[in-house]
Structure formats: structure tokens, C-alpha cells
Short mmCIF file of C-alpha atoms in Angstrom, two decimals:
data_model
loop_
_atom_site.label_atom_id
_atom_site.label_comp_id
_atom_site.label_asym_id
_atom_site.label_seq_id
_atom_site.Cartn_x
_atom_site.Cartn_y
_atom_site.Cartn_z
CA UNK A 20 0.07 -0.13 -0.04
CA UNK A 21 3.11 2.46 0.00
CA UNK A 22 1.92 4.28 -3.29
CA UNK A 23 2.65 7.93 -4.02
CA UNK A 24 -0.12 9.44 -6.11
CA UNK A 25 -0.58 12.98 -7.56
CA UNK A 26 -1.02 15.62 -5.63
CA UNK A 27 -2.81 17.48 -9.05
CA UNK A 28 -6.38 18.57 -8.21
CA UNK A 29 -6.41 17.05 -5.12
CA UNK A 30 -8.73 18.93 -2.21
CA UNK A 31 -7.56 17.90 1.09
CA UNK A 32 -10.14 17.58 4.38
CA UNK A 33 -7.29 19.63 6.33
CA UNK A 34 -3.92 20.73 5.83
CA UNK A 35 -1.50 20.12 8.99
CA UNK A 36 2.15 22.44 8.60
CA UNK A 37 3.95 19.11 9.56
CA UNK A 38 2.97 15.85 9.62
CA UNK A 39 5.10 12.71 11.54
CA UNK A 40 3.72 9.59 9.97
CA UNK A 41 4.66 7.24 12.91
CA UNK A 42 4.36 8.00 16.93
CA UNK A 43 7.32 5.83 18.31
CA UNK A 44 11.06 7.65 19.54
CA UNK A 45 11.92 9.43 16.91
CA UNK A 46 8.31 10.50 15.72
CA UNK A 47 7.46 11.62 19.12
CA UNK A 48 10.66 13.67 19.01
CA UNK A 49 10.76 15.46 16.40
CA UNK A 50 6.71 16.22 16.57
CA UNK A 51 8.32 17.99 19.92
CA UNK A 52 10.92 19.69 18.38
CA UNK A 53 8.58 20.47 15.64
CA UNK A 54 6.29 22.32 18.25
CA UNK A 55 8.67 24.05 20.53
CA UNK A 56 10.56 25.61 16.99
CA UNK A 57 6.38 27.05 16.49
CA UNK A 58 5.06 24.53 14.02
CA UNK A 59 1.53 23.23 14.41
CA UNK A 60 1.92 18.80 13.94
CA UNK A 61 -0.04 16.14 13.64
CA UNK A 62 0.99 12.99 14.55
CA UNK A 63 -0.19 9.72 12.54
CA UNK A 64 0.16 6.75 14.27
CA UNK A 65 -1.32 2.71 12.73
CA UNK A 66 -1.63 1.71 16.21
CA UNK A 67 -4.49 1.83 18.43
CA UNK A 68 -1.57 3.40 20.99
CA UNK A 69 1.43 4.55 19.90
CA UNK A 70 4.38 2.04 20.84
CA UNK A 71 6.12 0.97 17.70
CA UNK A 72 9.68 -1.15 18.11
CA UNK A 73 10.52 1.36 21.39
CA UNK A 74 8.33 -0.57 23.15
CA UNK A 75 9.83 -3.48 22.24
CA UNK A 76 13.78 -2.34 23.00
CA UNK A 77 14.77 -2.27 26.35
CA UNK A 78 14.98 1.95 26.18
CA UNK A 79 18.54 2.76 26.59
CA UNK A 80 20.64 5.47 23.99
CA UNK A 81 24.05 5.78 24.02
CA UNK A 82 25.00 9.33 24.24
CA UNK A 83 28.85 11.17 24.90
CA UNK A 84 29.64 14.09 27.10
CA UNK A 85 26.72 13.78 29.32
CA UNK A 86 26.36 16.16 32.50
CA UNK A 87 24.72 11.76 33.88
CA UNK A 88 28.31 10.84 33.04
CA UNK A 89 30.44 13.53 34.24
CA UNK A 90 28.67 12.99 37.36
CA UNK A 91 29.96 9.79 37.54
CA UNK A 92 33.22 10.59 36.83
CA UNK A 93 32.98 8.74 33.10
CA UNK A 94 35.27 10.75 30.49
CA UNK A 95 33.82 10.58 27.11
CA UNK A 96 33.30 13.11 24.15
CA UNK A 97 31.47 12.32 20.40
CA UNK A 98 34.28 12.46 18.84
CA UNK A 99 34.82 8.07 20.86
CA UNK A 100 31.58 7.80 20.88
CA UNK A 101 31.78 8.12 17.12
CA UNK A 102 35.35 5.68 17.03
CA UNK A 103 33.67 3.58 19.00
CA UNK A 104 30.83 3.43 16.30
CA UNK A 105 32.78 3.46 12.92
CA UNK A 106 35.39 0.92 13.91
CA UNK A 107 31.89 -1.62 15.32
CA UNK A 108 31.05 -0.71 11.58
CA UNK A 109 34.40 -1.35 10.07
CA UNK A 110 34.95 2.47 8.27
CA UNK A 111 31.37 1.61 6.62
CA UNK A 112 29.43 4.77 8.11
CA UNK A 113 29.83 7.70 6.50
CA UNK A 114 31.82 9.98 8.87
CA UNK A 115 30.01 12.72 8.40
CA UNK A 116 26.55 10.71 9.24
CA UNK A 117 27.91 9.42 12.44
CA UNK A 118 29.45 13.11 13.90
CA UNK A 119 26.13 14.28 13.06
CA UNK A 120 24.23 11.56 15.37
CA UNK A 121 27.35 11.24 18.25
CA UNK A 122 27.40 15.37 18.66
CA UNK A 123 23.17 15.82 18.58
CA UNK A 124 21.94 12.76 21.42
CA UNK A 125 23.73 14.13 24.24
CA UNK A 126 21.77 17.56 23.93
CA UNK A 127 18.82 15.58 22.82
CA UNK A 128 18.77 13.80 26.27
CA UNK A 129 19.07 16.44 28.27
CA UNK A 130 17.08 18.78 25.99
CA UNK A 131 13.94 15.92 27.34
CA UNK A 132 15.34 15.95 30.60
CA UNK A 133 14.96 19.52 31.11
CA UNK A 134 12.25 20.51 28.88
CA UNK A 135 9.97 17.33 29.51
CA UNK A 136 11.73 15.71 32.29
CA UNK A 137 12.58 12.50 31.41
CA UNK A 138 14.23 10.99 34.29
CA UNK A 139 17.42 9.33 32.66
CA UNK A 140 20.11 8.38 34.41
CA UNK A 141 23.68 5.90 32.67
CA UNK A 142 24.44 2.66 33.56
CA UNK A 143 27.67 2.72 35.25
CA UNK A 144 28.43 -1.37 36.14
CA UNK A 145 28.97 -2.78 33.07
CA UNK A 146 30.14 -1.86 29.02
CA UNK A 147 28.39 -2.70 25.94
CA UNK A 148 30.62 -4.30 23.35
CA UNK A 149 32.40 -2.15 21.28
CA UNK A 150 31.96 1.55 23.27
CA UNK A 151 34.99 2.39 25.10
CA UNK A 152 33.17 4.09 27.51
CA UNK A 153 29.87 3.72 30.13
CA UNK A 154 27.25 5.93 28.17
CA UNK A 155 24.27 3.85 27.12
CA UNK A 156 21.46 6.55 28.80
CA UNK A 157 18.47 4.72 30.09
CA UNK A 158 14.54 5.38 32.47
CA UNK A 159 14.38 4.59 36.19
CA UNK A 160 12.47 0.91 34.77
CA UNK A 161 15.06 0.07 31.78
CA UNK A 162 12.65 -0.41 29.44
CA UNK A 163 11.42 1.18 25.84
CA UNK A 164 7.94 0.54 27.62
CA UNK A 165 9.06 3.52 30.13
CA UNK A 166 10.29 5.87 27.62
CA UNK A 167 7.44 5.52 24.81
CA UNK A 168 4.98 6.24 27.33
CA UNK A 169 7.21 9.64 29.21
CA UNK A 170 7.65 10.64 25.71
CA UNK A 171 3.85 9.94 24.71
CA UNK A 172 3.12 11.66 27.57
CA UNK A 173 5.24 15.08 27.15
CA UNK A 174 4.00 15.06 23.33
CA UNK A 175 0.30 14.94 25.18
CA UNK A 176 1.19 17.40 28.12
CA UNK A 177 2.47 19.79 25.34
CA UNK A 178 -0.72 19.70 22.79
CA UNK A 179 0.09 18.04 19.88
CA UNK A 180 -2.52 16.43 18.11
CA UNK A 181 -1.99 12.44 17.88
CA UNK A 182 -4.49 10.39 15.74
CA UNK A 183 -4.76 6.65 16.27
CA UNK A 184 -5.33 3.80 14.16
CA UNK A 185 -4.59 6.22 11.17
CA UNK A 186 -2.45 3.82 8.70
CA UNK A 187 -0.86 6.14 5.81
CA UNK A 188 -1.00 3.96 2.90
CA UNK A 189 0.12 6.41 -0.12
CA UNK A 190 2.52 10.18 -0.09
CA UNK A 191 0.79 13.08 -2.89
CA UNK A 192 3.21 14.26 -4.23
CA UNK A 193 3.96 16.92 -7.68
CA UNK A 194 6.47 16.98 -10.03
CA UNK A 195 9.10 18.29 -7.54
CA UNK A 196 8.80 16.04 -6.05
CA UNK A 197 7.27 17.62 -3.27
CA UNK A 198 5.12 15.84 -1.24
CA UNK A 199 1.95 17.72 -0.86
CA UNK A 200 0.43 15.60 1.48
CA UNK A 201 -0.84 11.38 2.54
CA UNK A 202 -3.89 8.97 2.50
CA UNK A 203 -5.15 7.93 6.02
CA UNK A 204 -7.13 5.20 6.04
CA UNK A 205 -8.91 3.94 9.58
CA UNK A 206 -10.17 1.23 10.78
CA UNK A 207 -13.53 1.31 9.00
CA UNK A 208 -11.78 1.06 5.33
CA UNK A 209 -12.62 5.70 4.91
CA UNK A 210 -10.61 7.30 4.21
CA UNK A 211 -8.86 11.09 4.15
CA UNK A 212 -6.60 13.98 2.76
CA UNK A 213 -4.11 15.32 4.93
CA UNK A 214 -2.39 18.34 3.19
CA UNK A 215 0.96 19.09 4.39
CA UNK A 216 4.02 21.70 4.09
CA UNK A 217 6.65 19.34 5.37
CA UNK A 218 6.60 15.60 5.78
CA UNK A 219 8.41 13.67 8.48
CA UNK A 220 8.84 9.95 7.91
CA UNK A 221 9.84 7.97 11.43
CA UNK A 222 8.11 5.27 10.42
CA UNK A 223 11.18 2.47 10.54
CA UNK A 224 12.07 0.21 8.64
CA UNK A 225 11.43 -2.83 7.03
CA UNK A 226 11.83 -5.30 9.14
CA UNK A 227 7.96 -6.97 9.46
CA UNK A 228 8.22 -7.00 5.05
CA UNK A 229 9.18 -10.68 4.46
CA UNK A 230 9.49 -9.97 1.02
CA UNK A 231 12.27 -6.58 1.34
CA UNK A 232 13.93 -9.13 3.84
CA UNK A 233 14.48 -12.29 1.73
CA UNK A 234 15.72 -9.62 -0.45
CA UNK A 235 18.50 -8.00 1.73
CA UNK A 236 18.87 -9.95 5.01
CA UNK A 237 18.59 -13.44 3.43
CA UNK A 238 20.07 -14.76 6.18
CA UNK A 239 17.32 -13.25 8.52
CA UNK A 240 14.22 -14.17 6.45
CA UNK A 241 13.15 -17.31 8.14
CA UNK A 242 14.10 -15.90 12.18
CA UNK A 243 12.23 -14.50 14.18
CA UNK A 244 10.96 -10.96 14.30
CA UNK A 245 11.11 -8.89 17.60
CA UNK A 246 10.25 -5.28 15.99
CA UNK A 247 6.81 -3.92 14.83
CA UNK A 248 4.47 -4.99 12.55
CA UNK A 249 3.78 -2.30 11.31
CA UNK A 250 7.75 -1.61 10.05
CA UNK A 251 6.70 -2.75 6.45
CA UNK A 252 9.32 -0.36 4.79
CA UNK A 253 6.73 2.00 4.31
CA UNK A 254 9.53 5.01 3.98
CA UNK A 255 11.81 3.60 1.93
CA UNK A 256 9.28 2.46 -0.78
CA UNK A 257 7.67 5.63 -0.41
CA UNK A 258 11.40 7.18 -0.76
CA UNK A 259 13.09 5.29 -3.72
CA UNK A 260 9.58 6.06 -5.46
CA UNK A 261 10.44 9.51 -5.28
CA UNK A 262 13.89 9.24 -6.70
CA UNK A 263 15.35 9.51 -3.18
CA UNK A 264 19.33 7.65 -2.46
CA UNK A 265 19.05 4.80 -0.17
CA UNK A 266 22.17 2.88 1.92
CA UNK A 267 23.11 0.21 3.62
CA UNK A 268 19.78 -1.81 3.01
CA UNK A 269 21.49 -5.22 4.07
CA UNK A 270 22.27 -3.47 8.09
CA UNK A 271 19.89 -4.21 10.68
CA UNK A 272 20.06 -4.92 14.25
CA UNK A 273 19.74 -9.34 14.98
CA UNK A 274 19.63 -10.64 18.65
CA UNK A 275 21.39 -13.32 19.58
CA UNK A 276 19.91 -13.53 23.38
CA UNK A 277 15.34 -13.21 22.61
CA UNK A 278 14.04 -16.11 25.34
CA UNK A 279 11.64 -18.69 23.36
CA UNK A 280 9.32 -19.60 23.98
CA UNK A 281 8.42 -17.05 26.54
CA UNK A 282 9.67 -14.01 23.11
CA UNK A 283 11.42 -11.87 26.06
CA UNK A 284 14.43 -9.97 25.48
CA UNK A 285 16.94 -11.25 27.98
CA UNK A 286 20.21 -8.12 28.15
CA UNK A 287 23.40 -9.29 27.00
CA UNK A 288 24.97 -8.25 30.21
CA UNK A 289 24.48 -12.27 30.99
CA UNK A 290 27.41 -12.38 28.67
CA UNK A 291 29.46 -9.72 28.90
CA UNK A 292 29.83 -10.05 32.18
CA UNK A 293 31.02 -13.73 31.65
CA UNK A 294 28.11 -15.50 30.85
CA UNK A 295 28.36 -18.19 27.99
CA UNK A 296 26.27 -19.87 25.17
CA UNK A 297 25.78 -23.17 24.75
CA UNK A 298 23.93 -25.22 22.01
CA UNK A 299 21.47 -28.42 23.08
CA UNK A 300 24.69 -30.54 23.20
CA UNK A 301 25.80 -28.32 26.59
CA UNK A 302 28.95 -27.15 23.89
CA UNK A 303 30.30 -23.76 23.08
CA UNK A 304 30.23 -22.47 19.40
CA UNK A 305 30.70 -18.88 18.95
CA UNK A 306 32.67 -15.78 20.29
CA UNK A 307 29.50 -14.52 22.34
CA UNK A 308 31.54 -11.51 23.42
CA UNK A 309 31.70 -10.14 19.78
CA UNK A 310 28.22 -8.52 20.12
CA UNK A 311 24.53 -9.31 20.48
CA UNK A 312 23.54 -8.48 17.01
CA UNK A 313 25.74 -10.46 14.79
CA UNK A 314 24.64 -13.19 17.11
CA UNK A 315 21.61 -13.78 15.87
CA UNK A 316 22.62 -15.78 12.50
CA UNK A 317 24.73 -17.91 14.57
CA UNK A 318 22.42 -18.77 17.31
CA UNK A 319 19.76 -19.90 13.84
CA UNK A 320 22.72 -21.95 12.86
CA UNK A 321 22.86 -24.16 15.83
CA UNK A 322 20.68 -27.05 16.06
CA UNK A 323 16.90 -26.44 15.97
CA UNK A 324 17.96 -22.54 16.08
CA UNK A 325 18.17 -22.77 19.63
CA UNK A 326 20.89 -21.82 22.62
CA UNK A 327 21.11 -21.46 26.01
CA UNK A 328 22.73 -18.74 27.56
CA UNK A 329 24.47 -19.43 30.76
CA UNK A 330 25.71 -17.17 33.79
CA UNK A 331 25.20 -17.25 37.70
CA UNK A 332 23.30 -15.60 40.29
CA UNK A 333 26.00 -12.25 40.27
CA UNK A 334 25.54 -11.81 36.57
CA UNK A 335 21.74 -11.58 36.95
CA UNK A 336 22.26 -9.27 39.99
CA UNK A 337 22.79 -7.07 37.21
CA UNK A 338 20.46 -8.10 34.67
CA UNK A 339 17.43 -7.66 37.19
CA UNK A 340 17.78 -3.90 36.45
CA UNK A 341 16.46 -4.06 33.43
CA UNK A 342 12.44 -4.90 33.41
CA UNK A 343 12.96 -7.41 30.37
CA UNK A 344 14.70 -9.66 32.69
CA UNK A 345 12.71 -9.50 35.38
CA UNK A 346 9.73 -10.58 33.41
CA UNK A 347 11.71 -13.72 32.14
CA UNK A 348 12.39 -14.22 35.70
CA UNK A 349 8.85 -13.83 36.99
CA UNK A 350 7.80 -16.02 33.74
CA UNK A 351 10.22 -19.19 34.65
CA UNK A 352 12.13 -18.84 31.63
CA UNK A 353 15.42 -18.32 33.49
CA UNK A 354 16.68 -21.78 35.09
CA UNK A 355 18.42 -22.01 38.81
CA UNK A 356 20.23 -24.75 39.76
CA UNK A 357 23.51 -25.41 42.54
CA UNK A 358 25.63 -27.75 39.96
CA UNK A 359 25.76 -27.73 36.07
CA UNK A 360 24.44 -32.01 36.53
CA UNK A 361 21.42 -30.00 37.30
CA UNK A 362 21.78 -27.07 35.66
CA UNK A 363 22.53 -29.56 32.55
CA UNK A 364 19.37 -31.60 34.11
CA UNK A 365 16.86 -28.86 33.32
CA UNK A 366 17.94 -28.00 30.22
CA UNK A 367 17.80 -31.25 28.81
CA UNK A 368 21.53 -31.23 27.99
CA UNK A 369 24.19 -33.80 27.86
CA UNK A 370 25.63 -33.39 31.74
CA UNK A 371 29.15 -34.27 30.62
CA UNK A 372 29.66 -31.78 28.05
CA UNK A 373 27.90 -29.51 29.58
CA UNK A 374 29.40 -30.06 32.80
CA UNK A 375 33.14 -29.79 30.17
CA UNK A 376 32.17 -26.36 28.64
CA UNK A 377 31.89 -24.52 32.23
CA UNK A 378 35.11 -26.44 33.59
CA UNK A 379 36.85 -24.98 30.14
CA UNK A 380 35.52 -22.12 30.70
CA UNK A 381 36.29 -21.93 34.07
CA UNK A 382 39.87 -22.43 33.49
CA UNK A 383 39.89 -19.73 30.56
CA UNK A 384 38.87 -17.46 33.31
CA UNK A 385 41.18 -18.52 35.91
CA UNK A 386 44.43 -18.31 33.02
CA UNK A 387 43.42 -14.93 31.82
CA UNK A 388 43.32 -16.53 27.96
CA UNK A 389 41.73 -16.54 24.94
CA UNK A 390 39.78 -19.23 23.57
CA UNK A 391 39.53 -20.60 19.91
CA UNK A 392 36.68 -18.35 18.86
CA UNK A 393 38.68 -15.30 19.81
CA UNK A 394 36.81 -14.83 23.28
CA UNK A 395 39.08 -13.18 25.47
CA UNK A 396 38.52 -14.43 29.53
CA UNK A 397 40.81 -12.09 30.86
CA UNK A 398 39.44 -9.89 33.70
CA UNK A 399 35.91 -11.83 34.17
CA UNK A 400 34.75 -13.49 37.01
CA UNK A 401 34.66 -17.29 37.54
CA UNK A 402 31.10 -18.89 38.04
CA UNK A 403 30.16 -20.05 40.66
CA UNK A 404 26.97 -21.54 41.97
CA UNK A 405 24.19 -21.14 42.11
CA UNK A 406 24.17 -21.35 38.30
CA UNK A 407 21.33 -19.97 35.52
CA UNK A 408 20.40 -20.62 32.39
CA UNK A 409 17.88 -19.44 30.06
CA UNK A 410 16.88 -20.73 26.54
CA UNK A 411 16.99 -18.57 23.40
CA UNK A 412 17.08 -17.96 19.80
CA UNK A 413 18.11 -14.89 17.41
CA UNK A 414 15.66 -12.66 16.24
CA UNK A 415 15.68 -9.38 13.70
CA UNK A 416 15.37 -6.55 15.75
CA UNK A 417 15.50 -3.69 13.16
CA UNK A 418 16.54 -3.23 9.53
CA UNK A 419 19.23 -0.06 9.77
CA UNK A 420 19.85 0.58 5.63
CA UNK A 421 17.34 3.40 5.44
CA UNK A 422 17.14 6.62 3.21
CA UNK A 423 19.90 8.97 2.93
CA UNK A 424 19.77 12.02 4.94
CA UNK A 425 21.39 15.45 5.18
CA UNK A 426 22.45 17.20 8.37
CA UNK A 427 19.59 18.69 8.11
CA UNK A 428 17.55 15.39 8.49
CA UNK A 429 16.45 15.95 4.95
CA UNK A 430 15.07 13.19 2.35
CA UNK A 431 18.50 13.48 0.06
CA UNK A 432 17.83 12.28 -3.97
CA UNK A 433 19.71 10.11 -5.93
CA UNK A 434 20.69 12.45 -8.17
CA UNK A 435 22.12 14.54 -5.16
CA UNK A 436 20.61 17.56 -3.65
CA UNK A 437 17.62 17.33 -1.14
CA UNK A 438 13.69 16.63 -1.84
CA UNK A 439 11.90 19.76 -1.16
CA UNK A 440 10.02 18.76 1.89
CA UNK A 441 10.65 15.43 3.12
CA UNK A 442 12.46 14.25 6.63
CA UNK A 443 13.31 10.83 7.32
CA UNK A 444 14.33 9.97 11.06
CA UNK A 445 15.17 5.82 13.38
CA UNK A 446 14.82 3.29 10.84
CA UNK A 447 13.79 5.34 8.16
CA UNK A 448 16.55 6.79 7.59
CA UNK A 449 19.97 4.92 6.77
CA UNK A 450 21.58 4.60 10.09
CA UNK A 451 24.90 4.62 11.20
CA UNK A 452 25.79 0.49 11.55
CA UNK A 453 27.10 -0.22 7.74
CA UNK A 454 25.79 -3.13 5.94
CA UNK A 455 25.84 -5.53 8.15
CA UNK A 456 25.19 -7.18 11.84
CA UNK A 457 28.20 -6.94 13.20
CA UNK A 458 28.60 -3.18 12.38
CA UNK A 459 25.87 -2.67 14.70
CA UNK A 460 26.94 -0.70 18.09
CA UNK A 461 24.68 -1.28 20.97
CA UNK A 462 21.77 0.72 20.82
CA UNK A 463 22.99 2.53 17.11
CA UNK A 464 18.86 2.37 16.86
CA UNK A 465 17.59 4.43 19.32
CA UNK A 466 20.72 6.82 18.40
CA UNK A 467 19.14 7.72 15.21
CA UNK A 468 15.41 7.83 16.66
CA UNK A 469 16.61 10.17 19.56
CA UNK A 470 19.26 12.66 17.70
CA UNK A 471 17.99 12.79 14.21
CA UNK A 472 14.36 12.96 15.08
CA UNK A 473 15.41 16.07 17.31
CA UNK A 474 17.71 17.44 14.07
CA UNK A 475 14.05 16.29 11.89
CA UNK A 476 11.61 18.53 13.62
CA UNK A 477 13.21 21.54 14.40
CA UNK A 478 14.59 21.59 10.65
CA UNK A 479 11.14 21.16 9.17
CA UNK A 480 9.44 24.13 11.94
CA UNK A 481 12.30 25.58 10.31
CA UNK A 482 11.51 25.29 6.58
CA UNK A 483 7.87 25.83 6.81
CA UNK A 484 8.14 29.21 8.94
CA UNK A 485 11.16 29.91 6.35
CA UNK A 486 9.04 29.17 3.39
CA UNK A 487 5.94 30.78 4.98
CA UNK A 488 8.01 34.30 5.43
CA UNK A 489 8.33 33.74 1.37
CA UNK A 490 4.96 33.59 0.49
CA UNK A 491 4.40 36.74 2.57
CA UNK A 492 6.70 38.85 1.05
CA UNK A 493 5.80 37.48 -2.31
CA UNK A 494 1.95 38.35 -1.99
#
């Protein structure tokens, strides 16, 4: 249904200067930024309640040089963060794109805290893979559900209109190609036409579009999809139809630690703090510490696409700061035993194989050595009873490639320059993870949602105001 229709002769029921498609973090932040710049804004959300992929995430946003880091004695900077992003993606992302979001995200979090009361704090008790500083910021529950709830509350308090159960099924554009409005289809099949002076695409990527996943990320074509079902690739398809440039469409975030069959994300702290993953034969099969995104495909290559993450009570205590982990425990997804043999029995894996695996891990930790997969256990505390284990599978979370944007988050044309009045943020825009799962640095998804969301909202509002002034002067 991602159509581009001619705007010639079309009458719109009403017109709003800035229209935002998508009510996740990117869309809500864009709306707040545009409203703050004086623009009238309408958010169109296909669901009955704005949530998006944000609600399914851990709600953690990486940001350098923040006041919360300084209070915790953490040294960091946008340049250091940008270097980490580029290193993880092996030099693939455009340095200008990386610098743009690395510089913008910290001030955006402080703006959300100061202006809208979001009580962020920094995760200061463990480091995510690929980050050279502790820079993950979250709300008290460390959940994406709380993040989107608070953003939705801020939007409501600001008096910004949010129209739910409003599925945008087409864009109206002229030959510019300037977007003139959108077609909104309601649950009862009725259609409304809403005009706009600027349009912000904040409807994420294409993770729920099986055909696009098969085309761009074939290794995860049959994987569990752990994102929002509304991520059908509308922004990508509209942009391509309008002549937009795209980049890194095979880039994506996977995750090798979704509790199965509970369907709950299990924090990767279970691994970074010293846990390991074994398959259904009780044997390790990879360097788990390389990153949770690339681990998704690795887990899926195991028998039945299943693995077990094995850790201990010390690590579980760290993991309990995350609501998802607490939910997994409450559902009985996290097994507990006082010995490897008892744990193996609960896991229904070979007891001798699991005991040998954990013994080898213990020796490597004691010696500070590295294993045959290249994982270093130097400085890693031993696993001790009581042990914990959770059955997991690999999943696709969201895509990272998308529409190329400029410094104002305007969508760039494939022929150069920017499209007249089209903006993109979050998963609709090309992220900073490159073309592979291994390029995903923890938090890259919400990084572009927050940073580009604010940039897009402010830039769209400013452009609309400038156009209005120009039109007045020409009259």
C-alpha cells in the first residue's frame, strides 16, 4: 500500500504544516522539536496506541559527554563515540553521518530531561560490547515501554495532536517532487486526505516485510521477527518512488538472546559480565562477546536454532536492573541450579558435555586466556553456584539501512541535493551500522531515533516558517 499519488487536483480535508508518520521515539521527539519551534504538528500512528519498536526495546540510548556521565566520573566525548561507531562497522558508515548523530544525541537527552522531565541516568555498572565508555542512558525501569510512555505523555502535555488508528497508505506529491499530503485509511475503511507543508517519515524500516527481508537480509529471512509489525518498509518504498538515495539496505540489528518460547529479550549483560552460550549439545559454538547483533545468525545456525545462555547469580543481579529480565524470571524462563549436573538436567542437555564446557571456561578465566573462538576471558569473574540458564533463539529486531539524509535530516535525492520537504528519522533513515549485522553498536537504533528525530523536527519547522515568510513577501 506504499503508493505515491499525483497531488494534481486533490482536495485535502484539512492541512497541517508538519505531519509526522509514526508515533515511536523518533516521531514523538520530532513532534516535540517541531512544536517547540512554533509549528503546528500532527502525528499519524497506525496503531490504537503509539508504541512502535521503541516499546519492544530496552530503551537505552548511547550518548557521550552528558552531565550524567560527568556526575559518575565517566570521561567521554562525541569524537570518542564516533570512533567506536566507525570501528564497530569497520569504516563503512559516512563519517559525517556518524559525527552528526554523535554530537546531537547528548544535548537531545538533556533537552528531554530539562524541558519534558524525562529522568535519565547512565548505566554505570557494565560496558556494552564495542563501547569504550559507559554511555548507555535509560529511564528508571530501563525499558523501552517507559521511554515511549513518557514521550507520549510529553507530547500530550504539549498539546500536540496525535491521530491513532490512522494508517498512511499513500503520499500525494507533485513533479517537484514535493509532498503535498497523505492518504489516511481508518479501521472502518474510510479514507481522509491530509495536506502538509513538510512530512517527517518516522515509521521505521522494513523488518516486518518478509519480501524485503528476503531480498536484503536473506540470512534472517526465517528468523523470529522481534520488532513492530507495522515496520513494513513504507518509508523506504515511498522514498525510492520519489527518487531518494538509499544506503546499506542489508544493515540490521539482530539479537542472539531472545528467551524462547517466552519471547522476552534477555539482556546481553548476561554475556558481557562473563556468561557463555551453549547449544543443545551443551557445547559452546562461538565468541559470544563479539556482539549480540551478529550473534543472532550464529545462534540460528545451531540445532533447531536454539542456544542456552549460562551465567550465575552475580550476573543475574546485574541483569535485574532491566524490566525485561525481571519479567523473564517471573515467567520461569530463567532456570536455576546449584550444580552443572542439575542445570544440565533442567536444560535437557548432556551433563558431561555441559560440565566439560563450564570447566574449560573456568580454566580460561583463571588463566586470563583466550579460547579457540577468539574470546578473551581476562579479568572475567568465574561462574559459581547458583547457576542460571535461559533458552534463547536469534531474532531480527530492526533494519539499519534506509533513506540517506543530510545535516537537517532531509531526505537526499539519488541525483544529489535534497528532496523539497521530506525528512526521515530513526529506522526510516540510513543508520550508522554499515551493511552488516556485525556493524551494529549497542543502542544505534535509538541513537538515530533520538538524534535525527530532534534534528528533523526542528529543521522541518524552520523550513515551513521560512517558506511562509517567503510566500508573504511575494504577495
